[in-house]
Amino acid sequence: MPEYPYMWPHPRCGIVRFPCALGCGWAHDEDAFEEDREPIVVPVGASTQDINRIFNERSQQRAVVLRGRIETGIRDHFAAAHPGREIPAREAR
């Protein structure tokens, strides 16, 4: 489960930490406030439905990339620090 180690007004607020499930002290940090590097292009005259679709597609793309970074970090950590150990599974809610 993620942790939120820094609260407002700390300069690092927005950091979401995913600690090792085995409690070894390692963690993968993500900045929830990091801005998207790609501009969102909305055509002039786009309908509300078009704008909604554009933002939903971008959100889904960003979620896939974010999840990939987190899962890769965790897998790499387990391979290096806990070779042969299975990553504990948890049920998605």
PDB file of C-alpha atoms in Angstrom:
ATOM      1  CA  MET A   1       0.000   0.000   0.000  1.00  0.00           C
ATOM      2  CA  PRO A   2       1.289   3.467  -0.761  1.00  0.00           C
ATOM      3  CA  GLU A   3       2.327   5.902   1.937  1.00  0.00           C
ATOM      4  CA  TYR A   4       2.245   9.701   1.894  1.00  0.00           C
ATOM      5  CA  PRO A   5       5.321  10.683   3.928  1.00  0.00           C
ATOM      6  CA  TYR A   6       5.203  14.455   3.437  1.00  0.00           C
ATOM      7  CA  MET A   7       2.211  16.609   4.228  1.00  0.00           C
ATOM      8  CA  TRP A   8       1.466  20.160   3.125  1.00  0.00           C
ATOM      9  CA  PRO A   9       3.345  22.558   3.358  1.00  0.00           C
ATOM     10  CA  HIS A  10       6.450  20.330   3.170  1.00  0.00           C
ATOM     11  CA  PRO A  11       8.333  20.998  -0.111  1.00  0.00           C
ATOM     12  CA  ARG A  12       8.116  17.307  -1.011  1.00  0.00           C
ATOM     13  CA  CYS A  13       4.377  16.983  -0.430  1.00  0.00           C
ATOM     14  CA  GLY A  14       2.889  15.011  -3.283  1.00  0.00           C
ATOM     15  CA  ILE A  15       5.404  12.182  -2.940  1.00  0.00           C
ATOM     16  CA  VAL A  16       3.698   8.801  -2.922  1.00  0.00           C
ATOM     17  CA  ARG A  17       5.910   6.054  -1.505  1.00  0.00           C
ATOM     18  CA  PHE A  18       5.552   2.354  -2.241  1.00  0.00           C
ATOM     19  CA  PRO A  19       7.628   0.526   0.415  1.00  0.00           C
ATOM     20  CA  CYS A  20       8.972  -2.995   0.098  1.00  0.00           C
ATOM     21  CA  ALA A  21       6.306  -5.428   1.277  1.00  0.00           C
ATOM     22  CA  LEU A  22       8.995  -7.346   3.178  1.00  0.00           C
ATOM     23  CA  GLY A  23       9.886  -4.318   5.304  1.00  0.00           C
ATOM     24  CA  CYS A  24      13.554  -4.073   4.310  1.00  0.00           C
ATOM     25  CA  GLY A  25      13.471  -0.256   4.199  1.00  0.00           C
ATOM     26  CA  TRP A  26      13.548   0.187   0.416  1.00  0.00           C
ATOM     27  CA  ALA A  27      10.790   2.213  -1.267  1.00  0.00           C
ATOM     28  CA  HIS A  28       9.836   3.457  -4.707  1.00  0.00           C
ATOM     29  CA  ASP A  29       8.813   7.141  -4.721  1.00  0.00           C
ATOM     30  CA  GLU A  30       6.545   8.827  -7.259  1.00  0.00           C
ATOM     31  CA  ASP A  31       5.732  12.535  -7.453  1.00  0.00           C
ATOM     32  CA  ALA A  32       1.951  12.819  -7.775  1.00  0.00           C
ATOM     33  CA  PHE A  33       2.265  16.490  -8.727  1.00  0.00           C
ATOM     34  CA  GLU A  34       4.690  15.900 -11.588  1.00  0.00           C
ATOM     35  CA  GLU A  35       3.343  17.599 -14.642  1.00  0.00           C
ATOM     36  CA  ASP A  36       2.550  15.774 -17.830  1.00  0.00           C
ATOM     37  CA  ARG A  37       5.304  16.390 -20.353  1.00  0.00           C
ATOM     38  CA  GLU A  38       3.052  16.132 -23.383  1.00  0.00           C
ATOM     39  CA  PRO A  39       0.638  18.944 -24.122  1.00  0.00           C
ATOM     40  CA  ILE A  40      -3.042  18.112 -24.288  1.00  0.00           C
ATOM     41  CA  VAL A  41      -4.390  19.156 -27.656  1.00  0.00           C
ATOM     42  CA  VAL A  42      -8.062  20.087 -27.762  1.00  0.00           C
ATOM     43  CA  PRO A  43      -9.399  21.114 -31.165  1.00  0.00           C
ATOM     44  CA  VAL A  44     -11.100  24.489 -31.405  1.00  0.00           C
ATOM     45  CA  GLY A  45     -14.829  23.905 -31.357  1.00  0.00           C
ATOM     46  CA  ALA A  46     -14.540  20.523 -29.611  1.00  0.00           C
ATOM     47  CA  SER A  47     -17.728  19.402 -27.919  1.00  0.00           C
ATOM     48  CA  THR A  48     -17.964  18.654 -24.228  1.00  0.00           C
ATOM     49  CA  GLN A  49     -18.007  14.946 -25.051  1.00  0.00           C
ATOM     50  CA  ASP A  50     -14.835  15.302 -27.166  1.00  0.00           C
ATOM     51  CA  ILE A  51     -13.033  17.167 -24.374  1.00  0.00           C
ATOM     52  CA  ASN A  52     -14.152  14.555 -21.847  1.00  0.00           C
ATOM     53  CA  ARG A  53     -12.899  11.752 -24.126  1.00  0.00           C
ATOM     54  CA  ILE A  54      -9.529  13.494 -24.698  1.00  0.00           C
ATOM     55  CA  PHE A  55      -8.921  13.958 -20.963  1.00  0.00           C
ATOM     56  CA  ASN A  56     -10.076  10.430 -20.122  1.00  0.00           C
ATOM     57  CA  GLU A  57      -7.749   8.931 -22.736  1.00  0.00           C
ATOM     58  CA  ARG A  58      -4.815  10.961 -21.393  1.00  0.00           C
ATOM     59  CA  SER A  59      -5.625   9.910 -17.844  1.00  0.00           C
ATOM     60  CA  GLN A  60      -5.716   6.245 -18.825  1.00  0.00           C
ATOM     61  CA  GLN A  61      -2.413   6.548 -20.726  1.00  0.00           C
ATOM     62  CA  ARG A  62      -0.727   8.214 -17.750  1.00  0.00           C
ATOM     63  CA  ALA A  63      -2.082   5.544 -15.382  1.00  0.00           C
ATOM     64  CA  VAL A  64      -0.589   2.755 -17.513  1.00  0.00           C
ATOM     65  CA  VAL A  65       2.812   4.474 -17.586  1.00  0.00           C
ATOM     66  CA  LEU A  66       2.731   5.184 -13.842  1.00  0.00           C
ATOM     67  CA  ARG A  67       1.754   1.630 -12.959  1.00  0.00           C
ATOM     68  CA  GLY A  68       4.516   0.336 -15.223  1.00  0.00           C
ATOM     69  CA  ARG A  69       7.151   2.470 -13.475  1.00  0.00           C
ATOM     70  CA  ILE A  70       5.986   1.357 -10.031  1.00  0.00           C
ATOM     71  CA  GLU A  71       5.774  -2.335 -10.918  1.00  0.00           C
ATOM     72  CA  THR A  72       9.164  -2.267 -12.679  1.00  0.00           C
ATOM     73  CA  GLY A  73      10.760  -0.611  -9.660  1.00  0.00           C
ATOM     74  CA  ILE A  74       9.322  -3.214  -7.312  1.00  0.00           C
ATOM     75  CA  ARG A  75      10.284  -6.147  -9.570  1.00  0.00           C
ATOM     76  CA  ASP A  76      13.830  -4.802  -9.990  1.00  0.00           C
ATOM     77  CA  HIS A  77      14.139  -4.349  -6.228  1.00  0.00           C
ATOM     78  CA  PHE A  78      13.000  -7.897  -5.511  1.00  0.00           C
ATOM     79  CA  ALA A  79      15.374  -9.307  -8.116  1.00  0.00           C
ATOM     80  CA  ALA A  80      18.335  -7.410  -6.610  1.00  0.00           C
ATOM     81  CA  ALA A  81      17.575  -7.448  -2.882  1.00  0.00           C
ATOM     82  CA  HIS A  82      15.394 -10.541  -2.438  1.00  0.00           C
ATOM     83  CA  PRO A  83      16.428 -13.006  -5.173  1.00  0.00           C
ATOM     84  CA  GLY A  84      14.208 -16.049  -5.300  1.00  0.00           C
ATOM     85  CA  ARG A  85      11.484 -14.463  -3.190  1.00  0.00           C
ATOM     86  CA  GLU A  86       8.043 -13.957  -4.628  1.00  0.00           C
ATOM     87  CA  ILE A  87       6.522 -10.498  -4.484  1.00  0.00           C
ATOM     88  CA  PRO A  88       3.625 -10.757  -2.002  1.00  0.00           C
ATOM     89  CA  ALA A  89       0.293 -10.448  -3.756  1.00  0.00           C
ATOM     90  CA  ARG A  90      -2.541  -8.321  -2.523  1.00  0.00           C
ATOM     91  CA  GLU A  91      -6.116  -8.127  -3.716  1.00  0.00           C
ATOM     92  CA  ALA A  92      -6.995  -5.079  -5.790  1.00  0.00           C
ATOM     93  CA  ARG A  93      -9.908  -3.099  -4.469  1.00  0.00           C
TER      94      ARG A  93
END
